[in-house]
Amino acid sequence: MTAAAPLTLHHETIQPGWVDYNNHLNDAYYVVVFSNATTTLMDHIGLGDAERRKTGHTIFTLEMHVNYLKEVRGGAEVRIATQILGHDRKRLHVFHVMFEAGSTEPAATNEQMLVNIDMNGPRSAPFLPDVLAKIEAIARMQAGLPRPVNAGRSISLAKKG
Amino acid sequence: MTAAAPLTLHHETIQPGWVDYNNHLNDAYYVVVFSNATTTLMDHIGLGDAERRKTGHTIFTLEMHVNYLKEVRGGAEVRIATQILGHDRKRLHVFHVMFEAGSTEPAATNEQMLVNIDMNGPRSAPFLPDVLAKIEAIARMQAGLPRPVNAGRSISLAKKG
């Protein structure tokens, strides 16, 4: 029995083309890293390239929310911790946290709502049984995890950034 | 007197490196376009590169929210309509909508909370008077605009995507 923990599947090196004049990771390229982390998660749950070609199923992003907490420099190594917050027959609710290597202070968080797509349409469609079983296994393993503070957040001037 | 309208300052061509296997704009690269639209807005309100070098003031992104509504293909021309939803002494609340050229149906929306930074710190700092005056002029011009449906949205499985 494994203790409840986020999955740490994705690691990445911050590329020179992703930083600004100040060698800080540009806001949009945090999202490139988070998007790559979702691709890694997809591979992990049986929705990788090979399965897409075989089954015609893939994932689209419906919505995302990003909180920028710390600057990250070009060349830095980052890891992404991934928690599944929920799912239904077609949708997967995911929360990624970016950390610099060796740090336990989040550099950014990213909440995503994803939907399963049957490309023979294309139209939204229930997850295939093997994929759903993998999602459910992760969800069970992570059931004891607290909900991240930034999950479900909305943007407002009334809240301090 | 101009009728209340979003600003359309930013146009962009979807680059070949921004699309997936299917020639659809990747989720993260919608955000690259929205981030570029904020850079264009910054130029417009006196926070461009030249002013940054002169004053030491710039903008950081605190938080953003993206809704993906339509696929956009590689090579497409897009425009961004920009509405200022609010501001205080240090923060600017912006809402971008992406349209393909010739279309009035949004392809994606992006809400951002930005903060003014004095890089001699760095620390958050009030907008310089010239910048604040430009923000206030846009806010006055846009005061009659309805609030976008996706503004203030939070992510939840309880809502249909």
Tab-separated table of N, CA and C in Angstrom, chain A residues 18 20-22 24 26-29 31-33 35 38-39 49 52 58 60-69 71 85-88 91-93 111-114 119 122 147 151-161, chain B residues 18 20-22 24 26-29 31-33 35 38-39 49 52 58 60-69 71 85-88 91-93 111-114 119 122 147 151-161:
chain	number	residue	atom	x	y	z
A	18	TRP	N	12.692	30.213	-23.905
A	18	TRP	CA	11.488	30.363	-23.075
A	18	TRP	C	11.594	31.503	-22.070
A	20	ASP	N	12.707	35.619	-20.725
A	20	ASP	CA	12.648	37.013	-21.156
A	20	ASP	C	14.031	37.661	-21.063
A	21	TYR	N	14.090	38.969	-21.280
A	21	TYR	CA	15.336	39.767	-21.241
A	21	TYR	C	16.109	39.543	-19.949
A	22	ASN	N	15.404	39.102	-18.921
A	22	ASN	CA	15.961	39.009	-17.575
A	22	ASN	C	16.343	37.568	-17.218
A	24	HIS	N	14.266	35.170	-17.013
A	24	HIS	CA	13.182	34.545	-16.245
A	24	HIS	C	12.215	33.866	-17.204
A	26	ASN	N	9.244	32.991	-19.171
A	26	ASN	CA	8.083	33.790	-19.609
A	26	ASN	C	6.783	33.116	-19.154
A	27	ASP	N	5.778	33.930	-18.821
A	27	ASP	CA	4.525	33.366	-18.283
A	27	ASP	C	3.932	32.271	-19.171
A	28	ALA	N	3.964	32.470	-20.475
A	28	ALA	CA	3.360	31.487	-21.382
A	28	ALA	C	4.128	30.163	-21.376
A	29	TYR	N	5.427	30.221	-21.110
A	29	TYR	CA	6.227	28.991	-21.196
A	29	TYR	C	6.163	28.156	-19.924
A	31	VAL	N	3.310	27.493	-19.027
A	31	VAL	CA	2.179	26.701	-19.521
A	31	VAL	C	2.657	25.647	-20.522
A	32	VAL	N	3.691	25.955	-21.297
A	32	VAL	CA	4.279	24.937	-22.180
A	32	VAL	C	4.747	23.746	-21.337
A	33	VAL	N	5.408	24.028	-20.215
A	33	VAL	CA	5.886	22.938	-19.333
A	33	VAL	C	4.697	22.170	-18.755
A	35	SER	N	1.720	21.897	-20.022
A	35	SER	CA	1.100	21.141	-21.118
A	35	SER	C	1.900	19.866	-21.400
A	38	THR	N	1.052	17.304	-18.893
A	38	THR	CA	-0.196	16.585	-19.204
A	38	THR	C	0.050	15.525	-20.275
A	39	THR	N	0.890	15.836	-21.250
A	39	THR	CA	1.246	14.828	-22.257
A	39	THR	C	1.889	13.616	-21.582
A	49	ASP	N	0.661	8.717	-27.886
A	49	ASP	CA	0.588	8.764	-29.356
A	49	ASP	C	0.186	7.421	-29.967
A	52	ARG	N	-3.357	6.673	-29.331
A	52	ARG	CA	-4.219	7.577	-30.115
A	52	ARG	C	-4.370	7.056	-31.547
A	58	THR	N	-8.211	10.763	-27.902
A	58	THR	CA	-7.199	11.679	-27.384
A	58	THR	C	-7.858	12.621	-26.380
A	60	PHE	N	-8.549	16.747	-25.206
A	60	PHE	CA	-8.491	18.192	-25.464
A	60	PHE	C	-8.530	18.922	-24.127
A	61	THR	N	-7.907	20.081	-24.088
A	61	THR	CA	-7.976	20.936	-22.904
A	61	THR	C	-9.183	21.863	-23.045
A	62	LEU	N	-10.046	21.873	-22.043
A	62	LEU	CA	-11.210	22.765	-22.041
A	62	LEU	C	-10.891	24.086	-21.360
A	63	GLU	N	-10.084	24.005	-20.291
A	63	GLU	CA	-9.959	25.170	-19.425
A	63	GLU	C	-8.723	24.998	-18.550
A	64	MET	N	-8.060	26.092	-18.234
A	64	MET	CA	-6.950	25.998	-17.273
A	64	MET	C	-6.805	27.280	-16.474
A	65	HIS	N	-6.152	27.122	-15.333
A	65	HIS	CA	-5.929	28.253	-14.425
A	65	HIS	C	-4.490	28.159	-13.940
A	66	VAL	N	-3.764	29.263	-13.999
A	66	VAL	CA	-2.353	29.272	-13.623
A	66	VAL	C	-2.123	30.293	-12.523
A	67	ASN	N	-1.367	29.906	-11.497
A	67	ASN	CA	-0.878	30.862	-10.498
A	67	ASN	C	0.647	30.880	-10.539
A	68	TYR	N	1.188	32.073	-10.699
A	68	TYR	CA	2.638	32.279	-10.794
A	68	TYR	C	3.155	32.681	-9.417
A	69	LEU	N	4.049	31.871	-8.864
A	69	LEU	CA	4.450	32.069	-7.465
A	69	LEU	C	5.909	32.471	-7.318
A	71	GLU	N	9.828	33.132	-9.617
A	71	GLU	CA	10.557	33.173	-10.888
A	71	GLU	C	11.378	31.896	-11.062
A	85	LEU	N	-7.769	15.611	-9.357
A	85	LEU	CA	-8.753	16.162	-8.408
A	85	LEU	C	-10.129	15.529	-8.587
A	86	GLY	N	-10.369	14.982	-9.774
A	86	GLY	CA	-11.674	14.370	-10.013
A	86	GLY	C	-11.790	13.930	-11.450
A	87	HIS	N	-12.855	13.184	-11.732
A	87	HIS	CA	-13.116	12.769	-13.120
A	87	HIS	C	-14.575	12.353	-13.212
A	88	ASP	N	-15.078	12.364	-14.424
A	88	ASP	CA	-16.358	11.707	-14.681
A	88	ASP	C	-16.153	10.810	-15.902
A	91	ARG	N	-14.470	13.443	-18.515
A	91	ARG	CA	-13.589	14.567	-18.159
A	91	ARG	C	-12.617	14.208	-17.038
A	92	LEU	N	-11.482	14.876	-17.074
A	92	LEU	CA	-10.433	14.648	-16.089
A	92	LEU	C	-9.985	16.012	-15.557
A	93	HIS	N	-9.979	16.125	-14.242
A	93	HIS	CA	-9.668	17.386	-13.556
A	93	HIS	C	-8.316	17.193	-12.874
A	111	GLU	N	-4.165	24.305	-12.806
A	111	GLU	CA	-5.349	23.441	-12.766
A	111	GLU	C	-5.874	23.290	-14.193
A	112	GLN	N	-6.216	22.083	-14.576
A	112	GLN	CA	-6.697	21.844	-15.950
A	112	GLN	C	-7.972	21.007	-15.931
A	113	MET	N	-8.892	21.330	-16.837
A	113	MET	CA	-10.024	20.446	-17.117
A	113	MET	C	-9.834	19.919	-18.535
A	114	LEU	N	-9.752	18.597	-18.638
A	114	LEU	CA	-9.491	17.926	-19.906
A	114	LEU	C	-10.721	17.112	-20.289
A	119	MET	N	-11.732	10.987	-32.043
A	119	MET	CA	-11.410	11.798	-33.218
A	119	MET	C	-12.228	11.413	-34.445
A	122	PRO	N	-14.841	14.842	-34.935
A	122	PRO	CA	-14.502	14.574	-33.542
A	122	PRO	C	-15.637	14.976	-32.618
A	147	ARG	N	-6.982	18.911	-0.809
A	147	ARG	CA	-7.234	19.682	-2.025
A	147	ARG	C	-6.268	20.868	-2.053
A	151	ALA	N	-6.802	25.320	-6.013
A	151	ALA	CA	-7.814	24.645	-6.844
A	151	ALA	C	-9.145	25.391	-6.751
A	152	GLY	N	-9.804	25.544	-7.868
A	152	GLY	CA	-11.113	26.193	-7.898
A	152	GLY	C	-11.048	27.700	-7.739
A	153	ARG	N	-9.846	28.247	-7.854
A	153	ARG	CA	-9.658	29.676	-7.658
A	153	ARG	C	-10.223	30.472	-8.841
A	154	SER	N	-10.750	31.646	-8.548
A	154	SER	CA	-11.150	32.569	-9.616
A	154	SER	C	-10.377	33.867	-9.436
A	155	ILE	N	-10.252	34.630	-10.521
A	155	ILE	CA	-9.429	35.841	-10.518
A	155	ILE	C	-10.275	37.028	-10.080
A	156	SER	N	-9.758	37.810	-9.152
A	156	SER	CA	-10.489	38.982	-8.674
A	156	SER	C	-9.529	39.981	-8.044
A	157	LEU	N	-9.801	41.247	-8.251
A	157	LEU	CA	-9.005	42.296	-7.595
A	157	LEU	C	-9.224	42.289	-6.085
A	158	ALA	N	-10.314	41.700	-5.637
A	158	ALA	CA	-10.603	41.668	-4.201
A	158	ALA	C	-9.652	40.745	-3.451
A	159	LYS	N	-9.024	39.802	-4.179
A	159	LYS	CA	-8.056	38.898	-3.533
A	159	LYS	C	-6.658	39.425	-3.771
A	160	LYS	N	-5.826	39.316	-2.782
A	160	LYS	CA	-4.427	39.716	-2.967
A	160	LYS	C	-3.705	38.618	-3.718
A	161	GLY	N	-2.868	39.028	-4.667
A	161	GLY	CA	-2.237	38.082	-5.619
A	161	GLY	C	-1.252	37.152	-4.965
B	18	TRP	N	3.867	25.762	-33.315
B	18	TRP	CA	2.887	25.895	-32.227
B	18	TRP	C	1.745	24.880	-32.330
B	20	ASP	N	-0.049	20.856	-33.077
B	20	ASP	CA	0.159	19.439	-32.784
B	20	ASP	C	0.144	18.617	-34.081
B	21	TYR	N	0.176	17.303	-33.944
B	21	TYR	CA	0.160	16.346	-35.070
B	21	TYR	C	-0.982	16.614	-36.036
B	22	ASN	N	-2.009	17.279	-35.558
B	22	ASN	CA	-3.252	17.460	-36.303
B	22	ASN	C	-3.342	18.867	-36.909
B	24	HIS	N	-3.440	21.549	-35.208
B	24	HIS	CA	-4.231	22.419	-34.325
B	24	HIS	C	-3.304	23.103	-33.333
B	26	ASN	N	-1.617	24.148	-30.252
B	26	ASN	CA	-1.449	23.481	-28.953
B	26	ASN	C	-1.945	24.386	-27.816
B	27	ASP	N	-2.508	23.784	-26.777
B	27	ASP	CA	-3.112	24.579	-25.694
B	27	ASP	C	-2.159	25.634	-25.128
B	28	ALA	N	-0.891	25.260	-24.955
B	28	ALA	CA	0.069	26.195	-24.355
B	28	ALA	C	0.345	27.381	-25.279
B	29	TYR	N	0.236	27.168	-26.586
B	29	TYR	CA	0.593	28.249	-27.517
B	29	TYR	C	-0.538	29.239	-27.744
B	31	VAL	N	-1.664	30.433	-25.151
B	31	VAL	CA	-1.199	31.312	-24.068
B	31	VAL	C	-0.006	32.145	-24.529
B	32	VAL	N	0.835	31.594	-25.405
B	32	VAL	CA	1.919	32.391	-25.993
B	32	VAL	C	1.321	33.599	-26.724
B	33	VAL	N	0.259	33.366	-27.487
B	33	VAL	CA	-0.386	34.476	-28.216
B	33	VAL	C	-0.985	35.484	-27.229
B	35	SER	N	-0.058	36.021	-24.164
B	35	SER	CA	1.044	36.708	-23.494
B	35	SER	C	1.610	37.804	-24.402
B	38	THR	N	-0.590	40.767	-24.258
B	38	THR	CA	-0.324	41.612	-23.081
B	38	THR	C	0.904	42.482	-23.308
B	39	THR	N	1.920	41.925	-23.950
B	39	THR	CA	3.100	42.737	-24.285
B	39	THR	C	2.695	43.921	-25.166
B	49	ASP	N	9.474	48.090	-23.713
B	49	ASP	CA	10.900	47.860	-23.423
B	49	ASP	C	11.647	49.160	-23.116
B	52	ARG	N	10.702	50.494	-19.835
B	52	ARG	CA	11.225	49.638	-18.760
B	52	ARG	C	12.683	49.993	-18.473
B	58	THR	N	8.091	47.383	-14.738
B	58	THR	CA	7.570	46.405	-15.693
B	58	THR	C	6.373	45.697	-15.050
B	60	PHE	N	4.538	41.903	-14.028
B	60	PHE	CA	4.582	40.446	-13.858
B	60	PHE	C	3.154	39.912	-13.912
B	61	THR	N	3.026	38.682	-14.379
B	61	THR	CA	1.726	38.008	-14.362
B	61	THR	C	1.586	37.253	-13.044
B	62	LEU	N	0.494	37.516	-12.335
B	62	LEU	CA	0.229	36.809	-11.080
B	62	LEU	C	-0.589	35.547	-11.320
B	63	GLU	N	-1.543	35.654	-12.269
B	63	GLU	CA	-2.551	34.596	-12.370
B	63	GLU	C	-3.225	34.703	-13.731
B	64	MET	N	-3.605	33.573	-14.299
B	64	MET	CA	-4.411	33.629	-15.532
B	64	MET	C	-5.366	32.455	-15.622
B	65	HIS	N	-6.393	32.653	-16.431
B	65	HIS	CA	-7.424	31.627	-16.640
B	65	HIS	C	-7.715	31.572	-18.131
B	66	VAL	N	-7.715	30.375	-18.685
B	66	VAL	CA	-7.919	30.203	-20.127
B	66	VAL	C	-9.131	29.314	-20.372
B	67	ASN	N	-9.992	29.715	-21.305
B	67	ASN	CA	-11.048	28.833	-21.805
B	67	ASN	C	-10.826	28.588	-23.289
B	68	TYR	N	-10.773	27.314	-23.647
B	68	TYR	CA	-10.529	26.889	-25.041
B	68	TYR	C	-11.873	26.593	-25.685
B	69	LEU	N	-12.192	27.324	-26.741
B	69	LEU	CA	-13.541	27.252	-27.307
B	69	LEU	C	-13.571	26.672	-28.705
B	71	GLU	N	-10.925	25.137	-32.145
B	71	GLU	CA	-9.594	24.835	-32.670
B	71	GLU	C	-9.145	25.942	-33.622
B	85	LEU	N	-10.763	44.949	-17.152
B	85	LEU	CA	-11.888	44.676	-16.241
B	85	LEU	C	-11.787	45.476	-14.956
B	86	GLY	N	-10.568	45.893	-14.635
B	86	GLY	CA	-10.412	46.648	-13.395
B	86	GLY	C	-8.941	46.918	-13.136
B	87	HIS	N	-8.686	47.771	-12.154
B	87	HIS	CA	-7.300	48.037	-11.761
B	87	HIS	C	-7.325	48.643	-10.364
B	88	ASP	N	-6.195	48.551	-9.688
B	88	ASP	CA	-5.997	49.342	-8.480
B	88	ASP	C	-4.647	50.043	-8.632
B	91	ARG	N	-2.265	46.875	-9.574
B	91	ARG	CA	-2.676	45.693	-10.342
B	91	ARG	C	-3.613	46.049	-11.491
B	92	LEU	N	-3.525	45.227	-12.528
B	92	LEU	CA	-4.340	45.429	-13.728
B	92	LEU	C	-4.996	44.099	-14.067
B	93	HIS	N	-6.316	44.134	-14.246
B	93	HIS	CA	-7.130	42.939	-14.491
B	93	HIS	C	-7.609	43.022	-15.936
B	111	GLU	N	-8.215	35.455	-19.104
B	111	GLU	CA	-8.277	36.473	-18.055
B	111	GLU	C	-6.914	36.510	-17.362
B	112	GLN	N	-6.402	37.708	-17.119
B	112	GLN	CA	-5.083	37.832	-16.480
B	112	GLN	C	-5.126	38.847	-15.342
B	113	MET	N	-4.399	38.542	-14.271
B	113	MET	CA	-4.131	39.536	-13.240
B	113	MET	C	-2.640	39.843	-13.289
B	114	LEU	N	-2.334	41.119	-13.526
B	114	LEU	CA	-0.953	41.577	-13.691
B	114	LEU	C	-0.605	42.506	-12.536
B	119	MET	N	11.705	47.149	-10.675
B	119	MET	CA	12.772	46.146	-10.712
B	119	MET	C	13.950	46.496	-9.785
B	122	PRO	N	13.599	43.454	-6.740
B	122	PRO	CA	12.306	43.844	-7.296
B	122	PRO	C	11.210	43.747	-6.249
B	147	ARG	N	-19.542	42.690	-18.688
B	147	ARG	CA	-18.491	41.821	-18.172
B	147	ARG	C	-18.525	40.503	-18.964
B	151	ALA	N	-15.368	35.708	-17.322
B	151	ALA	CA	-14.572	36.412	-16.303
B	151	ALA	C	-14.930	35.891	-14.912
B	152	GLY	N	-13.935	35.698	-14.086
B	152	GLY	CA	-14.159	35.249	-12.709
B	152	GLY	C	-14.517	33.782	-12.603
B	153	ARG	N	-14.341	33.054	-13.692
B	153	ARG	CA	-14.723	31.648	-13.717
B	153	ARG	C	-13.753	30.799	-12.893
B	154	SER	N	-14.267	29.757	-12.263
B	154	SER	CA	-13.412	28.771	-11.609
B	154	SER	C	-13.671	27.415	-12.236
B	155	ILE	N	-12.709	26.511	-12.108
B	155	ILE	CA	-12.793	25.202	-12.766
B	155	ILE	C	-13.480	24.213	-11.841
B	156	SER	N	-14.454	23.500	-12.376
B	156	SER	CA	-15.191	22.513	-11.566
B	156	SER	C	-15.829	21.477	-12.473
B	157	LEU	N	-15.856	20.229	-12.026
B	157	LEU	CA	-16.569	19.173	-12.765
B	157	LEU	C	-18.072	19.398	-12.753
B	158	ALA	N	-18.540	20.215	-11.814
B	158	ALA	CA	-19.986	20.458	-11.721
B	158	ALA	C	-20.487	21.314	-12.866
B	159	LYS	N	-19.567	22.049	-13.512
B	159	LYS	CA	-19.960	22.863	-14.666
B	159	LYS	C	-19.654	22.106	-15.943
B	160	LYS	N	-20.494	22.213	-16.894
B	160	LYS	CA	-20.216	21.590	-18.185
B	160	LYS	C	-19.229	22.448	-18.935
B	161	GLY	N	-18.265	21.800	-19.595
B	161	GLY	CA	-17.127	22.519	-20.204
B	161	GLY	C	-17.523	23.349	-21.387
